[in-house]
PDB file of C-alpha atoms in Angstrom:
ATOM      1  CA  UNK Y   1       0.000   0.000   0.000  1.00 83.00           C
ATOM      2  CA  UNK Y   2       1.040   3.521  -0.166  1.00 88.00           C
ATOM      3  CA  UNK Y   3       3.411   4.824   2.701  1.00 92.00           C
ATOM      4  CA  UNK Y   4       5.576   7.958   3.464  1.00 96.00           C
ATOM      5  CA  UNK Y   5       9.436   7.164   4.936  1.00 96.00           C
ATOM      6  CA  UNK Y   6      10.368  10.808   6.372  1.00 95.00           C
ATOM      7  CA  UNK Y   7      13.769  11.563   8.336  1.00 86.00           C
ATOM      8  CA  UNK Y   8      14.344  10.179  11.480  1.00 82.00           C
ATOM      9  CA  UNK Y   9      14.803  13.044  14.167  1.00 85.00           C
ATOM     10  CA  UNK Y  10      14.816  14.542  16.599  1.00 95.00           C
ATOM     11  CA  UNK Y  11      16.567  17.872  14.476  1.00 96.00           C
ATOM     12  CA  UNK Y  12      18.314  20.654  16.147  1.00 97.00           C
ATOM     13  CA  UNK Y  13      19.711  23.722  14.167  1.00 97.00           C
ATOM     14  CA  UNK Y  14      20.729  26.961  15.455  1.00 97.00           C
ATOM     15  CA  UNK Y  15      18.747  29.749  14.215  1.00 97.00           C
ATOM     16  CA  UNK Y  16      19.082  31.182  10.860  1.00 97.00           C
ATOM     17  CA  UNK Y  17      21.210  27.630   9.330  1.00 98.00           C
ATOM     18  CA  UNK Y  18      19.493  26.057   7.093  1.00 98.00           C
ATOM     19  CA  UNK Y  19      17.255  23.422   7.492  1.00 97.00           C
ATOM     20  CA  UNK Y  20      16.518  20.282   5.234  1.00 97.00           C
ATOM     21  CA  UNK Y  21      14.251  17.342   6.366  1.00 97.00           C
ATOM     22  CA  UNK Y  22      13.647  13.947   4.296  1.00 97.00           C
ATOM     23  CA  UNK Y  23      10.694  12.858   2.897  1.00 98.00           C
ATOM     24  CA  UNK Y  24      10.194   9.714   0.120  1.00 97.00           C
ATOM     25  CA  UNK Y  25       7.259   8.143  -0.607  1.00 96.00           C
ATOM     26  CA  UNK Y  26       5.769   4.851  -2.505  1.00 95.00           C
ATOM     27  CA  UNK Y  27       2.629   5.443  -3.903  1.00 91.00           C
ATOM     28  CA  UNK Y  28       0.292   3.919  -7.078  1.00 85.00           C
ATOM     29  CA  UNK Y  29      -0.756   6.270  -9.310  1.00 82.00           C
ATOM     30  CA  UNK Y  30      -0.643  10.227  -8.666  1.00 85.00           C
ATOM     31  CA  UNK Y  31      -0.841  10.979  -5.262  1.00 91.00           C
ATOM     32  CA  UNK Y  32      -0.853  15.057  -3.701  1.00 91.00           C
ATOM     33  CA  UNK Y  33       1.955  15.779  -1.604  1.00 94.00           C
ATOM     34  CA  UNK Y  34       1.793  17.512   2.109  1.00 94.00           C
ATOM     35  CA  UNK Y  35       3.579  18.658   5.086  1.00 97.00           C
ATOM     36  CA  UNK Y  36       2.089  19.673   7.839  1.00 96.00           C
ATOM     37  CA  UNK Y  37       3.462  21.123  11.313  1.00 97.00           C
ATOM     38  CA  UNK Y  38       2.291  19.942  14.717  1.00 95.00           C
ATOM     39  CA  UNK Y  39       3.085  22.531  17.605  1.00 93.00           C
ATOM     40  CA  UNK Y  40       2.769  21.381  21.836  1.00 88.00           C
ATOM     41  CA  UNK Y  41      -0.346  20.479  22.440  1.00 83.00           C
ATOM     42  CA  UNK Y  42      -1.962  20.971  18.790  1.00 86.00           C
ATOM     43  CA  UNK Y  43      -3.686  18.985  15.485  1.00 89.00           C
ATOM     44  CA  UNK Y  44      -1.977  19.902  12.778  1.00 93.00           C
ATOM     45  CA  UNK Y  45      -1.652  22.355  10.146  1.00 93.00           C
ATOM     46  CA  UNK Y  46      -1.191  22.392   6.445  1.00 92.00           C
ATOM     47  CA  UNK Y  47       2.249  24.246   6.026  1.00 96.00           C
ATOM     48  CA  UNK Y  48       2.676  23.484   1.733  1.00 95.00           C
ATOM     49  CA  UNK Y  49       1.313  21.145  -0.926  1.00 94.00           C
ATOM     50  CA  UNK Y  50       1.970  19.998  -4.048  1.00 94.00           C
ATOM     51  CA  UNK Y  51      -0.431  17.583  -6.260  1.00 91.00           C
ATOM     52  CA  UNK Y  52       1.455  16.885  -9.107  1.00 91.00           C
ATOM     53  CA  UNK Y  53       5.212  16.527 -10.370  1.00 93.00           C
ATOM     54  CA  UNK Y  54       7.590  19.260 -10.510  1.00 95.00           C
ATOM     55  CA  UNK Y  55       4.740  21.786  -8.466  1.00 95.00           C
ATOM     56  CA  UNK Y  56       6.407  23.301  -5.783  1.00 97.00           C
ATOM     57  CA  UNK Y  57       4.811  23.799  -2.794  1.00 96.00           C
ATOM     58  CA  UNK Y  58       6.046  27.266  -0.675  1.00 97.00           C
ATOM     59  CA  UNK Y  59       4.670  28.903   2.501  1.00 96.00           C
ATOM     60  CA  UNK Y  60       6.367  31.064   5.372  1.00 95.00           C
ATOM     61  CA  UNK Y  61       9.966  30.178   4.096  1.00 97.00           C
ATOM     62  CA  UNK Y  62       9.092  26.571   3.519  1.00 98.00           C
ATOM     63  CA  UNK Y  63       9.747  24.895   0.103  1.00 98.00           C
ATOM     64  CA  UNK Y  64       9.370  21.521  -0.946  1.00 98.00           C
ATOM     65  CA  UNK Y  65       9.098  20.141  -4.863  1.00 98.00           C
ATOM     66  CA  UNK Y  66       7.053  16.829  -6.024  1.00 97.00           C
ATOM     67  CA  UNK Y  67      10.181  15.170  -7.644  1.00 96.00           C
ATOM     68  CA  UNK Y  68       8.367  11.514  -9.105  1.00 94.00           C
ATOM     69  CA  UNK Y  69      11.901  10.660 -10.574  1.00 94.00           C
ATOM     70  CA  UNK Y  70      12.979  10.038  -6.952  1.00 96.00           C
ATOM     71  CA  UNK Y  71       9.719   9.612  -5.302  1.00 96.00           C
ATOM     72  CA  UNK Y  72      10.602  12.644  -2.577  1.00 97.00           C
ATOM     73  CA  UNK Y  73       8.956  15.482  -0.968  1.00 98.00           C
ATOM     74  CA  UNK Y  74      11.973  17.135   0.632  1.00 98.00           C
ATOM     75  CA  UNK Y  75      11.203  19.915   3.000  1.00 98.00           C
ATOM     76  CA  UNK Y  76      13.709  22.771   2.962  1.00 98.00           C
ATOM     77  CA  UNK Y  77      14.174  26.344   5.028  1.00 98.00           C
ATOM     78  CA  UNK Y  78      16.708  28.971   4.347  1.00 97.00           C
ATOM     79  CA  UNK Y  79      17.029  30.329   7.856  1.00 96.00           C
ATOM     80  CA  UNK Y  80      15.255  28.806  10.446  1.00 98.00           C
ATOM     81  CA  UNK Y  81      13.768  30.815  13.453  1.00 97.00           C
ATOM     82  CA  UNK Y  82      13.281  29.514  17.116  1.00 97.00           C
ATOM     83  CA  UNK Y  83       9.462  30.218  16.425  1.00 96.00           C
ATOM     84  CA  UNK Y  84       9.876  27.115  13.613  1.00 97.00           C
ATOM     85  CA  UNK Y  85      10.686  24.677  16.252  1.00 97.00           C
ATOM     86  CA  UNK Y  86       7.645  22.103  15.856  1.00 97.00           C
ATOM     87  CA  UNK Y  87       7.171  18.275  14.428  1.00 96.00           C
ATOM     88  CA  UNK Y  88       6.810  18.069  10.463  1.00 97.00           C
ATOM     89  CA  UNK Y  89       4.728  15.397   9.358  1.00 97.00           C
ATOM     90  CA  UNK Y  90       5.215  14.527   5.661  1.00 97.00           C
ATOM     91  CA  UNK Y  91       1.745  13.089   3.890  1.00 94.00           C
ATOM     92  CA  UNK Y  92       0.384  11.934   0.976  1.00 92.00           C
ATOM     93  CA  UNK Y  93      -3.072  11.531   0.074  1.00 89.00           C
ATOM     94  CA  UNK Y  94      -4.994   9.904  -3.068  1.00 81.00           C
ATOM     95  CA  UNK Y  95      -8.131  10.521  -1.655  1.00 66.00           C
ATOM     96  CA  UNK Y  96      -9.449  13.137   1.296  1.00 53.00           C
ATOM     97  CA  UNK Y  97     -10.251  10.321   3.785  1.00 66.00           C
ATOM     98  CA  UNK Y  98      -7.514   7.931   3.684  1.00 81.00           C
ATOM     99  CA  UNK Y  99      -3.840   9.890   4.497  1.00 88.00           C
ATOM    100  CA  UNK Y 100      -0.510   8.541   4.992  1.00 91.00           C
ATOM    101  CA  UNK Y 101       1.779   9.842   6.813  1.00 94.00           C
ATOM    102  CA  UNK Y 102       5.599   9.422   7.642  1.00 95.00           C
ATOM    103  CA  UNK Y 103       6.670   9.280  11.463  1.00 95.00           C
ATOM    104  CA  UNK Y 104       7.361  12.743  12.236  1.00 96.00           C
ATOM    105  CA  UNK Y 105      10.189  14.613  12.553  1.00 96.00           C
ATOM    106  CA  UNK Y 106      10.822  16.927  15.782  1.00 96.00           C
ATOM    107  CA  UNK Y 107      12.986  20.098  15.043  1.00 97.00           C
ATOM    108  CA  UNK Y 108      14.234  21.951  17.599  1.00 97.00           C
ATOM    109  CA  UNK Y 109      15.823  25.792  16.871  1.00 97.00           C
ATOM    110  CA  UNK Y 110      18.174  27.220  19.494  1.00 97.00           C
ATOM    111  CA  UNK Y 111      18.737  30.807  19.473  1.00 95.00           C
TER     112      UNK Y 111
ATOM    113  CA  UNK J   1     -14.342  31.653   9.444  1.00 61.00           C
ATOM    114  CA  UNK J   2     -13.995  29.376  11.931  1.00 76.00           C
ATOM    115  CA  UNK J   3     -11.527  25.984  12.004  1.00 92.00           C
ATOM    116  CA  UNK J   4     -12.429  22.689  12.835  1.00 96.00           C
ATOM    117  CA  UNK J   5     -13.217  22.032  16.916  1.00 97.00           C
ATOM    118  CA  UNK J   6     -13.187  19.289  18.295  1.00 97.00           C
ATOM    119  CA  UNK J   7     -14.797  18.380  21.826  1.00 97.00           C
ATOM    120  CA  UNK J   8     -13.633  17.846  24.508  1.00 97.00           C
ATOM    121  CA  UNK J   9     -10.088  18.980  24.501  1.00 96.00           C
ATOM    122  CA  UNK J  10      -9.394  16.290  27.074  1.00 96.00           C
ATOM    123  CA  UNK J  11     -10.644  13.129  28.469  1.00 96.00           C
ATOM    124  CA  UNK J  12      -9.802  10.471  31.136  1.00 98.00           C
ATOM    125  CA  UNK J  13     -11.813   7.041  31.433  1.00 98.00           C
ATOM    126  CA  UNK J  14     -11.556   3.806  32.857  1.00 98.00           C
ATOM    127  CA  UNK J  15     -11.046   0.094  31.108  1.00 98.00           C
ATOM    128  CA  UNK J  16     -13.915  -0.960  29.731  1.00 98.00           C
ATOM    129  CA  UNK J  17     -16.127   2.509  29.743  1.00 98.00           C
ATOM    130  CA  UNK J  18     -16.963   3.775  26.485  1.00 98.00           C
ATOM    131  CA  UNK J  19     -16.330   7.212  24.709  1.00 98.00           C
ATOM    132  CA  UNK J  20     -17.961   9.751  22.491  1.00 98.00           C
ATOM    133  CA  UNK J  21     -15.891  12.572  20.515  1.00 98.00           C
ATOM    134  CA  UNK J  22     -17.210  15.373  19.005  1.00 98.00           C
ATOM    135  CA  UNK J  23     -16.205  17.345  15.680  1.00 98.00           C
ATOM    136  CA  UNK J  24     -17.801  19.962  13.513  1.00 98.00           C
ATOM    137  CA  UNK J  25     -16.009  20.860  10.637  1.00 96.00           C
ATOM    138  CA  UNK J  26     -15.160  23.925   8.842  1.00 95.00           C
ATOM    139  CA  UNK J  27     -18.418  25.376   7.332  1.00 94.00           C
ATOM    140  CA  UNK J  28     -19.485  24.030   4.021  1.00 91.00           C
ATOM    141  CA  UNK J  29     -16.936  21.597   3.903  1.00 92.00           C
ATOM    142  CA  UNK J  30     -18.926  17.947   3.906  1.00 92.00           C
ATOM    143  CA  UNK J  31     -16.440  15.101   4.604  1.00 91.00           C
ATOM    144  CA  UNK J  32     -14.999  14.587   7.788  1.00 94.00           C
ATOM    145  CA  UNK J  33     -12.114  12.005   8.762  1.00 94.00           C
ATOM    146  CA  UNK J  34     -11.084  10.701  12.027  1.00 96.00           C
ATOM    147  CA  UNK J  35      -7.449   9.800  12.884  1.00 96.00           C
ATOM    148  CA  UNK J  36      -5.516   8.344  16.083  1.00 97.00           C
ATOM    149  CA  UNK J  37      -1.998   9.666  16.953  1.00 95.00           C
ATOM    150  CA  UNK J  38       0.248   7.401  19.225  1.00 95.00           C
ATOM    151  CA  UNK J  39       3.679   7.639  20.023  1.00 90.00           C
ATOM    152  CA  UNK J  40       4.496   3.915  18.566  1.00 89.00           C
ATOM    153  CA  UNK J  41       1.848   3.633  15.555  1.00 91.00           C
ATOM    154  CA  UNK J  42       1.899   7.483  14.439  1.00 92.00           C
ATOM    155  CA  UNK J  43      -0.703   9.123  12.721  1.00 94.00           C
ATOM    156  CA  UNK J  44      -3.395   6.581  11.970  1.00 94.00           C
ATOM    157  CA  UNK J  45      -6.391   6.773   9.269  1.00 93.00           C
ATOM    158  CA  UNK J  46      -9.910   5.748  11.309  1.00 96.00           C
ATOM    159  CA  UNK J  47     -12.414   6.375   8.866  1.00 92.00           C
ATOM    160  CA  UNK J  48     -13.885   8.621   6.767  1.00 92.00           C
ATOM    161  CA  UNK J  49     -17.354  10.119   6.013  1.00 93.00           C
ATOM    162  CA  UNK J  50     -19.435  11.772   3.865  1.00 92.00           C
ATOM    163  CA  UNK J  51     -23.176  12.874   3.718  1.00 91.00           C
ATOM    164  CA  UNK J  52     -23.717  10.512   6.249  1.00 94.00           C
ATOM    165  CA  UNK J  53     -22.382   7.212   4.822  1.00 94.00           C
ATOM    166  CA  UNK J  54     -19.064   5.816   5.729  1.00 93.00           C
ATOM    167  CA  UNK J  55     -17.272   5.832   2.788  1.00 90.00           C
ATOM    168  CA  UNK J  56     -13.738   4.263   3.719  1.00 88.00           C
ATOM    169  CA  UNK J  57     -12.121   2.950   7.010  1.00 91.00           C
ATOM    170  CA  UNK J  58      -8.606   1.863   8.201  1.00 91.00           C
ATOM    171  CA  UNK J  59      -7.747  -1.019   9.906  1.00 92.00           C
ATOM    172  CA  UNK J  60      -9.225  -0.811  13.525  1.00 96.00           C
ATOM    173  CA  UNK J  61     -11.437  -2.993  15.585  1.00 96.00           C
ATOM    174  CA  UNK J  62     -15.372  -2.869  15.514  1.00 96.00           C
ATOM    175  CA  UNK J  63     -14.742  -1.350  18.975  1.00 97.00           C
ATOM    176  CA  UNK J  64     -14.065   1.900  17.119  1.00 98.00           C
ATOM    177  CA  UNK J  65     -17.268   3.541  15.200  1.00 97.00           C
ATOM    178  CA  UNK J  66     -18.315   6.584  14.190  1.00 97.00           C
ATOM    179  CA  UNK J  67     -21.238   8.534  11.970  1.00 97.00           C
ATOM    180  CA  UNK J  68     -22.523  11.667  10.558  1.00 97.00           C
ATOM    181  CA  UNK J  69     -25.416  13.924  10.859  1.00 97.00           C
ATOM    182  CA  UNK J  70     -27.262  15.945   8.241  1.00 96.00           C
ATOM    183  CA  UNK J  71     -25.300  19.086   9.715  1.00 95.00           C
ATOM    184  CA  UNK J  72     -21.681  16.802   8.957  1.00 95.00           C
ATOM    185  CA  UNK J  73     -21.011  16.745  12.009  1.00 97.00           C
ATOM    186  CA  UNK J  74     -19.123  13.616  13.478  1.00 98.00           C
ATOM    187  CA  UNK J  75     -18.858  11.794  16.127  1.00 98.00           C
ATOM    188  CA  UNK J  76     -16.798   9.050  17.022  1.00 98.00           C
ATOM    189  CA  UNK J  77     -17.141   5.912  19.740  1.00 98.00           C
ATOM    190  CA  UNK J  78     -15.045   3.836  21.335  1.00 98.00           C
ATOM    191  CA  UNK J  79     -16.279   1.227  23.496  1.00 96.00           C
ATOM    192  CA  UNK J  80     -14.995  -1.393  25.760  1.00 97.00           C
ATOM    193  CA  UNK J  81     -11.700   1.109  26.439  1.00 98.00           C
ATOM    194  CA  UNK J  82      -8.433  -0.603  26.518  1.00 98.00           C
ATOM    195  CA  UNK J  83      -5.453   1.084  27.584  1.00 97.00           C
ATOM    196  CA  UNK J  84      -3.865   1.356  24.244  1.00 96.00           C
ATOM    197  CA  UNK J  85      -6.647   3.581  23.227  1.00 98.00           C
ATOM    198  CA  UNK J  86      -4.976   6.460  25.082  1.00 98.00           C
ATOM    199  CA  UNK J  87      -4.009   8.328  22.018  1.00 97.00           C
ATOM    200  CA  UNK J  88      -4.984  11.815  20.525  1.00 96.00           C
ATOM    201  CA  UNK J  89      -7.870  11.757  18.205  1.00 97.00           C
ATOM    202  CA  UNK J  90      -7.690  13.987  15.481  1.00 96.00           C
ATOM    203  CA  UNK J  91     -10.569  15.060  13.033  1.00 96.00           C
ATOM    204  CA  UNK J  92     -10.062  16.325   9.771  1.00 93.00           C
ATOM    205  CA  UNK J  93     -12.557  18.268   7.478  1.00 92.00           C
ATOM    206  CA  UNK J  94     -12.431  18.299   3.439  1.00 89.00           C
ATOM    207  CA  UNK J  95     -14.816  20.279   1.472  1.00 86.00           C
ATOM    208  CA  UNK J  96     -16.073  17.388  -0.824  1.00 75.00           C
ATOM    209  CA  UNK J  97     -14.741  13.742  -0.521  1.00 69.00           C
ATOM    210  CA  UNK J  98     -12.144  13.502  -3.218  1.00 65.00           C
ATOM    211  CA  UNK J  99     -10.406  16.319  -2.180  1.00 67.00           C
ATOM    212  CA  UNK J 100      -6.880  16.013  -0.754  1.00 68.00           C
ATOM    213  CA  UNK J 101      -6.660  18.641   1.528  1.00 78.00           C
ATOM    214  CA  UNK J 102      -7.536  18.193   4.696  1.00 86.00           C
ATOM    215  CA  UNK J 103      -8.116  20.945   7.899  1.00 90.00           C
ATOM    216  CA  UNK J 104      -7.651  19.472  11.243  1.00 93.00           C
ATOM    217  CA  UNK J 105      -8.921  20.335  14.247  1.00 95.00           C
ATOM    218  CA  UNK J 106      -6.797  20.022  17.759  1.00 94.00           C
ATOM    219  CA  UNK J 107      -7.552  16.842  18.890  1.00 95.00           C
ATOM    220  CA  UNK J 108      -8.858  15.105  21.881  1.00 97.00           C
ATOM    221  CA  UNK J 109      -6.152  13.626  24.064  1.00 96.00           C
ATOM    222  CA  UNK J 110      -7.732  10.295  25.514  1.00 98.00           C
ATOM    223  CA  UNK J 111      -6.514   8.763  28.987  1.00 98.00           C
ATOM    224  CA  UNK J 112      -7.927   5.418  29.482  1.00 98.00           C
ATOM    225  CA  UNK J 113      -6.544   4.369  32.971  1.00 97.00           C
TER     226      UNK J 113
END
């Protein structure tokens, strides 16, 4: 079945390096591409997509582009700010109902 | 407009009780999906619905159920608690089923002691 392998963590960075987390998936068909963060004590939110290859999904800083040749997702940040420290999920979803998602990795920024 | 809430926040209960979760998704949107987060398993698909009907569920016990009003609202139950239910339960709203994205709400953490 489909299934998301994403970076092992946990991640700490000092603020403003840069900031690259794994994400590779195995999938039939054409599935849309996600990350989403997860701060203390919260669901989650969508932080990019991307639903088909070469899109490139961007928000607050955050890139990550569908590459099918390779099967990867990889999330990437410029300069990283304490306020990013959070766990990023890596998804993938054919369908609304049924997502997959990789294991989570926990980033920590210090200042 | 408002996200998706979820009720309660929190929520302790004994072996062998049973428990009812709330959500009510974003306005307008129609499908609603229920998911458990554990520290071992992850982020885990329940099941999904739309316009009332179940329309595709993962690979949990008949313990676990769920259903939808006319409103979409959900509503999830767990009976006969074990203490690997303790988990956070996390609903997610689409606008139509079909469509990828998903809004989630913030969960209900679960004790079962």
């Amino acid at each position: 079945g489909d299934s998301v392998t994403q970076m092992e963590g946990p991640v700490t960075l000092s603020e403003e390096a840069f900031l690259t987390i794994n994400c590779t998936y195995t999938a039939t068909g054409y599935p849309s591409l996600f990350w989403y963060v997860q701060y203390p004590g919260e669901g989650l939110q969508l932080l990019l997509k991307a639903t088909k290859a070469d899109d490139k999904g961007s928000n607050k800083g955050f890139e990550a582009t569908y590459r099918k040749e390779t099967t990867s997702f990889h999330l990437e940040k410029g300069s990283v700010q304490v306020s990013d420290s959070a766990v990023y999920f890596c998804a993938l979803s054919q369908t609304s109902g049924d997502m997959r998602f990789g294991a989570g990795t926990r980033l920590t920024v210090k200042p | 407009k408002a996200g998706v809430t979820q009720t309660p926040r929190y929520l302790i209960k004994t072996r062998g009780q049973q428990v009812t979760l709330s959500c009510s998704p974003i306005s307008g949107h129609r499908s609603v999906s229920w998911y458990q987060q554990t520290p071992g398993q992850g982020l885990q698909f329940l099941f999904e619905y739309f316009s009332e009907t179940q329309r595709n569920k993962g690979n949990f016990p008949g313990r676990f159920s769920g259903r939808q009003f006319s409103n979409s609202r959900s509503e999830m139950n767990v009976s006969t608690l074990e203490l690997g239910d303790s988990a956070l339960y996390l609903c997610a709203s689409s606008f139509l089923q079909g469509d990828t994205e998903a809004f989630f709400g913030q969960g209900t953490r679960l004790t079962v002691v």
